[in-house]
């Protein structure tokens, strides 16, 4: 069956730059499905993106996020989401990472309860990364995935017992430039979701599981409604019962935290949890309130889960999730093992233990780690404090969070060292992303697009507001450019002249200047960078 016969009104093809067509993934039938998803849901996606712009204009004019008046009844009435599948009842430790073959195998074998295979913040969306990632997940679902490392003389394959697989597609703002309908790029969200669901739903349901998803960067309950309609359409098209597909929504925008019940309600047949996407949440706080001088955020290292607005948001997530009988999953431990420095490694691991103890004692049902070596550490903490499969029975009715609590400006200082660190992290991460690597180990932390977004958005906010640093100096363009040039030179010396040019560090520096020294705030760093990969 040729996809043009299934949907002849649209001409679906590949961009001229695309030479690899991945015949096992981009079958005629799969392409027909993508074409239908595009025709049915892309127009409304574009409307939702326009709504974001309209809301931002209101914030720029001085408005602040509020609990929506029109949905007060949803927040106050008693209802619950659909039942959670058996294989998702215990999610005490979840590992996340990109969809390259070795990561998929190691993550599924890591001992974590679930693995979130990430097409978004930890994957650079090169065509080969995305399509080989779909192949890797298809092979993983079919239990045929293997990898031979000839350098290490090592073969990787799946153990008998593996983590439950969840998939995070790209956010609504990202397009897929390599697949076109009538010359218009498809939605990255629909491509990632559609291909995974199409190729794997039968094998998953045969094995008493199903396509499970993490939905990123939602800013409004209408976006949750859009995803729910996508789920309903896809299930019907693929012959699955409504409610088969399940979703966990990342609460990683400041506006979403004012609409928790509403988001759950819109997805009530499909939702199994909310997750505190803490890094993107800090980025969103900066981004949405960027033009309001009352909301200047200090050095990113000083903004932690003990900061009042972060603590309020995480505890509100727990309360609202448990009221609706779904999971509240905690945030990422970005630390990674520090080799050849036992003392530093101990300090890093102790930070993870403290963070995870806070989460489980607050009532979270699970948590995230970025590295397999942290799975056992987080598992020990949750096993000690959570003997049951989850803590949905802990209703946290003592929690009272106001609009003001969610917006309280974090206290701290802005330092020259903080500026330098943000510049360095931004350039190093952008270069990694431009070279096809979406997760980068920098300064003993696993950085992805979300953490890099904090760094570059802080630089923009501080420069636009001409903040006074703790040394008494005002950050203006001359001061910023001097620090940037010095940090750029340090990076050049670190990587060498040849690598600096070949591995796109110069381009990363140019992109950072475009992102920071600009009267207009660019919504996502991946948008201007995408044309270079």
Short mmCIF file of C-alpha atoms in Angstrom, two decimals:
data_model
loop_
_atom_site.label_atom_id
_atom_site.label_comp_id
_atom_site.label_asym_id
_atom_site.label_seq_id
_atom_site.Cartn_x
_atom_site.Cartn_y
_atom_site.Cartn_z
CA UNK A 1 0.00 0.00 0.00
CA UNK A 2 1.45 3.36 -1.04
CA UNK A 3 0.91 6.24 1.39
CA UNK A 4 -0.23 8.52 -1.48
CA UNK A 5 -3.12 6.12 -2.09
CA UNK A 6 -4.14 6.40 1.56
CA UNK A 7 -3.95 10.17 1.66
CA UNK A 8 -3.75 11.61 -1.82
CA UNK A 9 -4.79 15.18 -0.93
CA UNK A 10 -1.42 15.88 0.63
CA UNK A 11 1.95 15.50 -1.06
CA UNK A 12 4.29 14.16 1.63
CA UNK A 13 7.97 13.96 0.79
CA UNK A 14 11.50 14.46 2.10
CA UNK A 15 13.53 17.63 2.01
CA UNK A 16 16.21 17.84 -0.69
CA UNK A 17 18.97 17.54 1.94
CA UNK A 18 17.65 14.19 3.18
CA UNK A 19 19.51 11.25 1.63
CA UNK A 20 18.85 8.53 4.24
CA UNK A 21 15.24 7.26 4.20
CA UNK A 22 15.37 4.48 6.84
CA UNK A 23 13.10 1.99 5.01
CA UNK A 24 12.22 0.00 8.15
CA UNK A 25 10.95 3.14 9.89
CA UNK A 26 9.64 5.37 7.09
CA UNK A 27 7.39 2.79 5.47
CA UNK A 28 4.55 3.87 3.22
CA UNK A 29 2.08 2.95 5.95
CA UNK A 30 3.95 4.92 8.62
CA UNK A 31 4.21 7.92 6.32
CA UNK A 32 0.48 7.75 5.66
CA UNK A 33 -0.11 7.85 9.41
CA UNK A 34 2.19 10.87 9.81
CA UNK A 35 0.39 12.61 6.97
CA UNK A 36 -2.97 12.10 8.70
CA UNK A 37 -1.60 13.34 12.01
CA UNK A 38 -0.30 16.43 10.27
CA UNK A 39 -3.55 17.16 8.47
CA UNK A 40 -5.66 16.70 11.59
CA UNK A 41 -3.49 18.31 14.26
CA UNK A 42 -0.84 20.64 12.87
CA UNK A 43 -3.22 23.59 12.24
CA UNK A 44 -4.29 23.59 15.90
CA UNK A 45 -0.66 23.19 17.03
CA UNK A 46 0.16 26.43 15.21
CA UNK A 47 -2.82 28.14 16.89
CA UNK A 48 -1.53 26.98 20.29
CA UNK A 49 1.90 28.42 19.53
CA UNK A 50 0.27 31.74 18.60
CA UNK A 51 -1.61 31.64 21.90
CA UNK A 52 1.74 31.39 23.68
CA UNK A 53 2.86 34.60 21.98
CA UNK A 54 -0.33 36.39 23.00
CA UNK A 55 0.10 35.28 26.60
CA UNK A 56 3.73 36.44 26.59
CA UNK A 57 2.63 39.88 25.43
CA UNK A 58 0.38 40.08 28.49
CA UNK A 59 3.26 39.08 30.77
CA UNK A 60 5.47 41.69 29.10
CA UNK A 61 2.78 44.26 29.89
CA UNK A 62 2.92 43.38 33.58
CA UNK A 63 0.39 40.58 33.99
CA UNK A 64 1.34 37.61 36.19
CA UNK A 65 0.25 33.97 35.99
CA UNK A 66 -2.94 33.15 37.91
CA UNK A 67 -5.18 30.18 38.61
CA UNK A 68 -7.72 30.35 35.74
CA UNK A 69 -11.13 31.58 36.85
CA UNK A 70 -12.97 29.62 34.16
CA UNK A 71 -11.75 26.26 35.50
CA UNK A 72 -12.35 26.80 39.22
CA UNK A 73 -14.90 23.97 39.28
CA UNK A 74 -12.38 21.50 37.86
CA UNK A 75 -9.92 22.40 40.61
CA UNK A 76 -12.46 22.15 43.41
CA UNK A 77 -14.60 19.16 42.40
CA UNK A 78 -13.87 15.52 43.18
CA UNK A 79 -12.88 13.36 40.24
CA UNK A 80 -9.96 11.07 39.46
CA UNK A 81 -7.98 9.97 36.48
CA UNK A 82 -8.20 6.49 34.96
CA UNK A 83 -6.42 3.59 36.64
CA UNK A 84 -2.65 3.24 36.32
CA UNK A 85 -1.42 0.10 34.47
CA UNK A 86 0.26 -2.56 36.60
CA UNK A 87 3.70 -2.09 35.06
CA UNK A 88 3.67 1.63 35.93
CA UNK A 89 2.55 1.38 39.56
CA UNK A 90 6.14 1.43 40.86
CA UNK A 91 8.31 4.17 39.33
CA UNK A 92 10.58 4.92 42.27
CA UNK A 93 13.67 5.45 40.12
CA UNK A 94 13.51 6.51 36.48
CA UNK A 95 16.58 6.90 34.29
CA UNK A 96 16.50 9.29 31.35
CA UNK A 97 18.72 9.81 28.37
CA UNK A 98 19.08 10.04 24.60
CA UNK A 99 18.03 7.36 22.14
CA UNK A 100 21.42 6.21 20.88
CA UNK A 101 21.82 2.44 20.82
CA UNK A 102 24.26 2.03 23.72
CA UNK A 103 22.25 4.34 25.98
CA UNK A 104 19.01 2.49 25.24
CA UNK A 105 20.55 -0.86 26.16
CA UNK A 106 22.35 0.40 29.27
CA UNK A 107 19.35 2.33 30.53
CA UNK A 108 16.97 -0.59 30.08
CA UNK A 109 19.50 -2.80 31.91
CA UNK A 110 20.28 -0.23 34.63
CA UNK A 111 18.00 -1.57 37.36
CA UNK A 112 15.78 1.52 37.20
CA UNK A 113 12.04 0.89 37.19
CA UNK A 114 11.53 2.87 33.99
CA UNK A 115 13.58 4.44 31.21
CA UNK A 116 12.50 7.65 29.52
CA UNK A 117 13.95 7.50 26.01
CA UNK A 118 14.33 11.13 25.09
CA UNK A 119 13.90 12.61 21.62
CA UNK A 120 13.86 16.07 23.17
CA UNK A 121 16.29 17.91 25.47
CA UNK A 122 19.05 15.28 25.62
CA UNK A 123 18.97 14.44 21.91
CA UNK A 124 20.32 16.74 19.24
CA UNK A 125 17.60 16.44 16.55
CA UNK A 126 19.82 15.44 13.65
CA UNK A 127 18.04 13.28 11.12
CA UNK A 128 20.28 10.30 11.86
CA UNK A 129 19.85 10.66 15.65
CA UNK A 130 16.07 10.71 15.37
CA UNK A 131 15.59 7.94 12.83
CA UNK A 132 18.23 5.60 14.24
CA UNK A 133 16.65 6.32 17.63
CA UNK A 134 13.30 5.07 16.32
CA UNK A 135 15.04 1.95 15.02
CA UNK A 136 16.75 1.44 18.37
CA UNK A 137 13.45 1.64 20.24
CA UNK A 138 11.76 -0.71 17.76
CA UNK A 139 14.57 -3.22 18.27
CA UNK A 140 14.36 -2.76 22.05
CA UNK A 141 10.60 -3.39 22.08
CA UNK A 142 11.18 -6.52 19.97
CA UNK A 143 14.03 -7.62 22.31
CA UNK A 144 16.46 -7.85 19.37
CA UNK A 145 18.66 -4.86 20.18
CA UNK A 146 22.40 -5.57 20.45
CA UNK A 147 25.61 -3.61 20.03
CA UNK A 148 29.21 -4.72 19.52
CA UNK A 149 31.98 -2.40 20.67
CA UNK A 150 35.02 -3.59 18.74
CA UNK A 151 37.34 -1.16 20.57
CA UNK A 152 36.40 -2.51 24.00
CA UNK A 153 35.72 -5.99 22.63
CA UNK A 154 32.36 -5.91 24.36
CA UNK A 155 28.86 -6.92 23.29
CA UNK A 156 25.76 -5.23 24.68
CA UNK A 157 22.34 -6.90 24.82
CA UNK A 158 19.23 -6.78 26.98
CA UNK A 159 18.85 -8.63 30.25
CA UNK A 160 15.78 -10.74 30.92
CA UNK A 161 14.31 -8.07 33.21
CA UNK A 162 14.44 -4.52 31.89
CA UNK A 163 13.03 -1.12 32.76
CA UNK A 164 9.60 -0.14 31.48
CA UNK A 165 9.98 2.09 28.42
CA UNK A 166 8.54 5.59 28.13
CA UNK A 167 9.24 7.95 25.22
CA UNK A 168 9.49 11.74 25.24
CA UNK A 169 8.75 13.34 21.85
CA UNK A 170 9.91 16.83 20.97
CA UNK A 171 7.93 19.83 22.22
CA UNK A 172 5.18 21.56 20.27
CA UNK A 173 7.51 24.38 19.21
CA UNK A 174 9.84 22.17 17.17
CA UNK A 175 9.32 21.23 13.53
CA UNK A 176 10.83 18.35 11.57
CA UNK A 177 12.46 20.00 8.57
CA UNK A 178 13.26 16.73 6.81
CA UNK A 179 9.65 15.58 6.21
CA UNK A 180 7.33 17.91 4.34
CA UNK A 181 3.63 17.99 3.49
CA UNK A 182 2.96 20.35 0.61
CA UNK A 183 6.28 21.98 1.41
CA UNK A 184 5.38 22.49 5.08
CA UNK A 185 7.51 20.74 7.75
CA UNK A 186 5.81 18.28 10.04
CA UNK A 187 5.61 18.75 13.79
CA UNK A 188 8.51 17.16 15.62
CA UNK A 189 6.04 16.12 18.33
CA UNK A 190 3.87 14.24 15.85
CA UNK A 191 6.80 12.61 14.05
CA UNK A 192 8.36 11.25 17.25
CA UNK A 193 5.04 10.20 18.77
CA UNK A 194 3.62 8.84 15.54
CA UNK A 195 6.53 6.67 14.47
CA UNK A 196 6.97 5.13 17.92
CA UNK A 197 3.26 4.41 18.36
CA UNK A 198 2.84 3.09 14.81
CA UNK A 199 5.72 0.64 14.89
CA UNK A 200 5.46 -0.61 18.46
CA UNK A 201 1.86 -0.62 19.69
CA UNK A 202 1.13 -4.21 18.65
CA UNK A 203 4.24 -5.72 20.22
CA UNK A 204 3.84 -3.65 23.38
CA UNK A 205 0.20 -4.52 23.96
CA UNK A 206 0.91 -8.19 23.18
CA UNK A 207 3.38 -8.09 26.09
CA UNK A 208 0.89 -6.52 28.53
CA UNK A 209 2.28 -3.03 28.25
CA UNK A 210 1.55 -0.17 25.82
CA UNK A 211 3.00 2.96 24.24
CA UNK A 212 3.83 5.20 27.21
CA UNK A 213 4.89 8.81 26.74
CA UNK A 214 6.36 11.81 28.54
CA UNK A 215 4.84 15.05 27.21
CA UNK A 216 7.16 18.07 27.46
CA UNK A 217 6.86 21.83 27.88
CA UNK A 218 3.08 22.20 28.04
CA UNK A 219 2.11 25.79 28.85
CA UNK A 220 -1.69 25.55 28.98
CA UNK A 221 -4.43 22.99 29.56
CA UNK A 222 -5.55 23.48 25.94
CA UNK A 223 -2.22 21.97 24.92
CA UNK A 224 -3.03 18.94 27.09
CA UNK A 225 -6.40 18.76 25.30
CA UNK A 226 -4.55 18.75 21.97
CA UNK A 227 -2.41 15.82 23.08
CA UNK A 228 -5.48 13.97 24.33
CA UNK A 229 -7.10 14.35 20.92
CA UNK A 230 -3.90 13.09 19.27
CA UNK A 231 -3.98 10.03 21.53
CA UNK A 232 -7.64 9.34 20.78
CA UNK A 233 -7.13 9.64 17.02
CA UNK A 234 -4.02 7.45 17.03
CA UNK A 235 -5.60 4.74 19.17
CA UNK A 236 -8.64 4.61 16.91
CA UNK A 237 -6.52 4.54 13.73
CA UNK A 238 -4.25 1.81 15.10
CA UNK A 239 -7.11 -0.30 16.46
CA UNK A 240 -6.36 0.19 20.14
CA UNK A 241 -8.94 0.88 22.82
CA UNK A 242 -9.21 4.44 24.13
CA UNK A 243 -7.05 4.81 27.22
CA UNK A 244 -4.44 2.28 26.04
CA UNK A 245 -1.74 4.91 25.51
CA UNK A 246 -0.54 6.55 28.72
CA UNK A 247 1.16 9.87 29.39
CA UNK A 248 3.16 11.55 32.10
CA UNK A 249 3.21 15.32 31.71
CA UNK A 250 6.31 17.29 32.57
CA UNK A 251 5.43 20.35 34.62
CA UNK A 252 8.31 22.47 33.43
CA UNK A 253 6.68 25.80 32.67
CA UNK A 254 5.57 28.38 35.21
CA UNK A 255 2.14 28.66 33.58
CA UNK A 256 1.51 24.90 33.80
CA UNK A 257 1.95 24.96 37.58
CA UNK A 258 -1.14 27.19 37.78
CA UNK A 259 -3.16 24.61 35.80
CA UNK A 260 -2.24 21.23 37.28
CA UNK A 261 -5.78 19.96 37.82
CA UNK A 262 -6.81 21.21 34.41
CA UNK A 263 -3.97 19.41 32.64
CA UNK A 264 -4.77 16.18 34.47
CA UNK A 265 -8.47 16.59 33.66
CA UNK A 266 -7.89 17.07 29.93
CA UNK A 267 -5.83 13.86 29.81
CA UNK A 268 -7.80 11.97 32.48
CA UNK A 269 -8.28 8.81 30.36
CA UNK A 270 -4.56 8.65 29.57
CA UNK A 271 -2.57 10.38 32.29
CA UNK A 272 -0.59 8.45 34.91
CA UNK A 273 1.53 11.20 36.43
CA UNK A 274 3.12 14.61 36.48
CA UNK A 275 6.85 15.19 36.69
CA UNK A 276 8.71 18.13 38.19
CA UNK A 277 10.96 19.14 35.28
CA UNK A 278 12.94 21.44 37.51
CA UNK A 279 15.55 22.78 35.09
CA UNK A 280 13.09 23.77 32.39
CA UNK A 281 10.87 25.18 35.12
CA UNK A 282 13.59 27.60 36.22
CA UNK A 283 14.16 28.50 32.58
CA UNK A 284 10.44 29.13 32.11
CA UNK A 285 10.28 31.32 35.22
CA UNK A 286 13.05 33.48 33.78
CA UNK A 287 11.62 33.45 30.26
CA UNK A 288 8.01 34.25 31.07
CA UNK A 289 8.81 37.01 33.58
CA UNK A 290 11.90 38.25 31.77
CA UNK A 291 10.76 41.83 31.26
CA UNK A 292 9.61 42.34 34.85
CA UNK A 293 12.49 43.71 36.97
CA UNK A 294 10.84 42.29 40.11
CA UNK A 295 11.75 38.76 38.99
CA UNK A 296 15.51 38.82 38.46
CA UNK A 297 16.91 35.35 39.19
CA UNK A 298 20.34 35.03 40.89
CA UNK A 299 23.19 32.70 39.86
CA UNK A 300 21.69 29.41 38.74
CA UNK A 301 23.69 27.45 41.34
CA UNK A 302 21.83 29.36 44.04
CA UNK A 303 18.39 28.28 42.77
CA UNK A 304 17.65 24.87 44.29
CA UNK A 305 14.63 22.84 45.33
CA UNK A 306 14.81 24.60 48.71
CA UNK A 307 14.15 27.95 47.02
CA UNK A 308 10.59 28.85 48.12
CA UNK A 309 9.04 29.01 44.64
CA UNK A 310 10.57 25.64 43.72
CA UNK A 311 9.52 23.98 46.96
CA UNK A 312 5.98 25.34 46.59
CA UNK A 313 5.67 24.04 43.04
CA UNK A 314 6.93 20.53 43.83
CA UNK A 315 4.66 20.13 46.85
CA UNK A 316 1.65 21.42 44.91
CA UNK A 317 2.37 18.84 42.20
CA UNK A 318 2.37 16.09 44.83
CA UNK A 319 -0.90 17.25 46.36
CA UNK A 320 -2.81 17.65 43.08
CA UNK A 321 -1.50 14.38 41.63
CA UNK A 322 -2.42 12.36 44.69
CA UNK A 323 -5.87 13.92 44.84
CA UNK A 324 -6.42 12.63 41.29
CA UNK A 325 -4.75 9.26 42.07
CA UNK A 326 -1.75 9.59 39.75
CA UNK A 327 2.01 9.71 40.34
CA UNK A 328 4.05 12.76 41.27
CA UNK A 329 7.57 12.12 39.95
CA UNK A 330 10.46 14.19 41.28
CA UNK A 331 13.25 15.94 39.45
CA UNK A 332 16.58 15.14 37.88
CA UNK A 333 19.80 14.40 39.71
CA UNK A 334 22.19 15.93 37.19
CA UNK A 335 25.32 14.77 39.02
CA UNK A 336 27.53 12.19 37.36
CA UNK A 337 30.35 10.07 38.83
CA UNK A 338 33.58 12.04 39.21
CA UNK A 339 36.48 9.80 38.30
CA UNK A 340 39.88 10.09 39.99
CA UNK A 341 38.57 12.37 42.77
CA UNK A 342 36.96 10.35 45.53
CA UNK A 343 36.32 13.35 47.79
CA UNK A 344 34.53 15.32 45.06
CA UNK A 345 32.57 12.22 44.11
CA UNK A 346 31.44 11.76 47.71
CA UNK A 347 30.27 15.37 47.88
CA UNK A 348 28.31 14.96 44.63
CA UNK A 349 26.67 11.71 45.73
CA UNK A 350 25.75 13.19 49.11
CA UNK A 351 23.94 15.99 47.28
CA UNK A 352 21.96 13.36 45.39
CA UNK A 353 21.05 11.55 48.62
CA UNK A 354 19.90 14.77 50.28
CA UNK A 355 17.83 15.72 47.24
CA UNK A 356 16.17 12.31 46.96
CA UNK A 357 15.45 12.12 50.69
CA UNK A 358 13.67 15.47 50.46
CA UNK A 359 11.59 14.25 47.52
CA UNK A 360 10.50 10.94 49.03
CA UNK A 361 9.72 12.49 52.43
CA UNK A 362 7.62 15.16 50.73
CA UNK A 363 5.57 12.45 49.07
CA UNK A 364 7.01 12.01 45.60
CA UNK A 365 6.41 8.58 44.07
CA UNK A 366 9.66 8.45 42.15
CA UNK A 367 12.62 10.42 40.94
CA UNK A 368 14.97 10.89 37.98
CA UNK A 369 18.65 10.15 37.49
CA UNK A 370 20.79 10.78 34.42
CA UNK A 371 23.50 8.16 34.95
CA UNK A 372 23.26 4.40 35.55
CA UNK A 373 25.67 4.64 38.50
CA UNK A 374 23.12 6.77 40.38
CA UNK A 375 20.27 4.27 40.06
CA UNK A 376 21.26 2.20 43.11
CA UNK A 377 21.89 5.34 45.16
CA UNK A 378 18.42 6.76 44.48
CA UNK A 379 16.82 3.32 44.81
CA UNK A 380 18.27 2.89 48.30
CA UNK A 381 16.79 6.20 49.45
CA UNK A 382 13.34 5.44 48.08
CA UNK A 383 13.36 1.84 49.35
CA UNK A 384 14.17 3.10 52.83
CA UNK A 385 11.40 5.69 52.95
CA UNK A 386 8.76 4.25 50.57
CA UNK A 387 7.96 0.59 51.33
CA UNK A 388 4.86 0.68 49.11
CA UNK A 389 4.85 0.81 45.30
CA UNK A 390 4.01 4.50 45.42
CA UNK A 391 2.72 7.15 47.83
CA UNK A 392 -0.53 8.12 46.16
CA UNK A 393 -2.22 7.44 49.51
CA UNK A 394 -0.22 10.33 51.02
CA UNK A 395 -2.64 13.12 50.10
CA UNK A 396 -0.66 16.08 51.53
CA UNK A 397 -3.85 17.96 52.43
CA UNK A 398 -1.65 20.13 54.66
CA UNK A 399 -0.19 21.84 51.57
CA UNK A 400 -1.50 25.33 50.88
CA UNK A 401 0.16 27.06 47.92
CA UNK A 402 -0.90 30.51 46.74
CA UNK A 403 -0.24 32.31 43.49
CA UNK A 404 2.29 34.43 45.35
CA UNK A 405 4.11 31.31 46.61
CA UNK A 406 4.57 30.04 43.05
CA UNK A 407 6.02 33.38 41.98
CA UNK A 408 8.25 34.26 44.94
CA UNK A 409 11.54 35.58 43.59
CA UNK A 410 14.51 33.44 44.69
CA UNK A 411 17.05 35.20 46.90
CA UNK A 412 20.72 35.33 46.06
CA UNK A 413 23.47 37.21 44.29
CA UNK A 414 24.66 37.71 40.74
CA UNK A 415 28.40 37.42 40.39
CA UNK A 416 31.01 37.78 37.70
CA UNK A 417 31.85 34.13 38.22
CA UNK A 418 28.19 33.28 37.60
CA UNK A 419 28.28 35.20 34.32
CA UNK A 420 31.47 33.46 33.25
CA UNK A 421 30.08 30.03 34.10
CA UNK A 422 26.89 30.70 32.15
CA UNK A 423 28.90 31.80 29.11
CA UNK A 424 31.16 28.75 29.29
CA UNK A 425 28.32 26.25 29.76
CA UNK A 426 26.29 27.82 26.96
CA UNK A 427 29.12 27.65 24.41
CA UNK A 428 30.27 24.16 25.40
CA UNK A 429 26.73 22.81 25.29
CA UNK A 430 25.80 24.54 22.03
CA UNK A 431 28.93 23.14 20.38
CA UNK A 432 28.05 19.67 21.63
CA UNK A 433 24.47 20.02 20.37
CA UNK A 434 25.60 21.31 16.97
CA UNK A 435 27.86 18.28 16.69
CA UNK A 436 24.95 15.92 17.31
CA UNK A 437 25.40 15.28 21.03
CA UNK A 438 22.41 16.48 23.07
CA UNK A 439 23.66 15.43 26.51
CA UNK A 440 27.05 16.76 27.57
CA UNK A 441 29.05 16.18 30.75
CA UNK A 442 30.23 19.65 31.82
CA UNK A 443 31.65 20.68 35.20
CA UNK A 444 30.73 17.25 36.64
CA UNK A 445 27.05 17.66 35.72
CA UNK A 446 25.03 16.20 32.87
CA UNK A 447 23.90 19.23 30.90
CA UNK A 448 21.11 19.12 28.36
CA UNK A 449 19.13 21.76 26.49
CA UNK A 450 17.16 22.67 29.63
CA UNK A 451 20.19 23.51 31.75
CA UNK A 452 21.82 25.39 28.88
CA UNK A 453 18.58 27.37 28.48
CA UNK A 454 18.87 28.57 32.09
CA UNK A 455 22.40 29.81 31.45
CA UNK A 456 21.70 31.74 28.26
CA UNK A 457 18.35 33.15 29.47
CA UNK A 458 19.97 34.43 32.64
CA UNK A 459 22.61 36.20 30.58
CA UNK A 460 19.87 37.85 28.50
CA UNK A 461 17.83 38.86 31.56
CA UNK A 462 20.83 40.23 33.45
CA UNK A 463 22.09 42.19 30.44
CA UNK A 464 18.67 43.61 29.51
CA UNK A 465 18.08 44.74 33.09
CA UNK A 466 21.67 45.99 33.55
CA UNK A 467 21.91 44.24 36.89
CA UNK A 468 24.37 45.31 39.58
CA UNK A 469 26.72 42.47 40.46
CA UNK A 470 27.94 41.69 43.95
CA UNK A 471 31.21 43.48 43.01
CA UNK A 472 29.25 46.72 42.47
CA UNK A 473 29.69 46.73 38.69
CA UNK A 474 26.79 47.10 36.26
CA UNK A 475 26.46 44.47 33.56
CA UNK A 476 26.34 46.31 30.24
CA UNK A 477 27.26 45.18 26.73
CA UNK A 478 30.91 46.21 27.01
CA UNK A 479 31.34 44.34 30.27
CA UNK A 480 29.54 41.28 28.89
CA UNK A 481 31.60 41.24 25.69
CA UNK A 482 34.84 41.46 27.65
CA UNK A 483 33.89 38.48 29.81
CA UNK A 484 32.60 36.57 26.80
CA UNK A 485 35.83 37.10 24.85
CA UNK A 486 37.86 35.89 27.81
CA UNK A 487 35.72 32.77 28.22
CA UNK A 488 35.79 32.09 24.48
CA UNK A 489 39.58 32.23 24.58
CA UNK A 490 39.68 29.78 27.50
CA UNK A 491 37.58 27.36 25.49
CA UNK A 492 39.81 27.77 22.43
CA UNK A 493 42.88 27.02 24.56
CA UNK A 494 41.10 24.02 26.08
CA UNK A 495 40.06 22.39 22.79
CA UNK A 496 42.84 23.65 20.49
CA UNK A 497 42.64 25.79 17.36
CA UNK A 498 41.85 22.94 14.97
CA UNK A 499 39.02 21.50 17.08
CA UNK A 500 37.68 24.98 17.79
CA UNK A 501 36.86 25.44 14.13
CA UNK A 502 36.09 21.86 13.16
CA UNK A 503 33.78 21.16 16.10
CA UNK A 504 31.72 24.34 15.69
CA UNK A 505 32.81 26.25 18.80
CA UNK A 506 33.04 29.44 16.77
CA UNK A 507 29.49 28.91 15.53
CA UNK A 508 28.36 28.24 19.11
CA UNK A 509 29.89 31.56 20.19
CA UNK A 510 28.08 33.36 17.39
CA UNK A 511 24.79 31.74 18.36
CA UNK A 512 25.27 32.72 21.99
CA UNK A 513 25.82 36.34 20.98
CA UNK A 514 22.62 36.15 18.93
CA UNK A 515 20.75 34.75 21.93
CA UNK A 516 22.12 37.17 24.53
CA UNK A 517 22.91 40.51 22.85
CA UNK A 518 19.47 40.94 21.36
CA UNK A 519 16.57 43.19 22.31
CA UNK A 520 14.24 40.35 21.34
CA UNK A 521 14.26 37.20 23.44
CA UNK A 522 14.51 34.03 21.34
CA UNK A 523 12.12 31.46 22.77
CA UNK A 524 14.36 28.39 22.53
CA UNK A 525 18.06 28.13 21.73
CA UNK A 526 17.28 25.13 19.51
CA UNK A 527 15.30 27.28 17.07
CA UNK A 528 18.18 29.28 15.56
CA UNK A 529 20.54 26.32 15.95
CA UNK A 530 18.37 23.79 14.11
CA UNK A 531 19.28 25.02 10.63
CA UNK A 532 22.95 24.19 11.29
CA UNK A 533 22.46 20.47 12.03
#
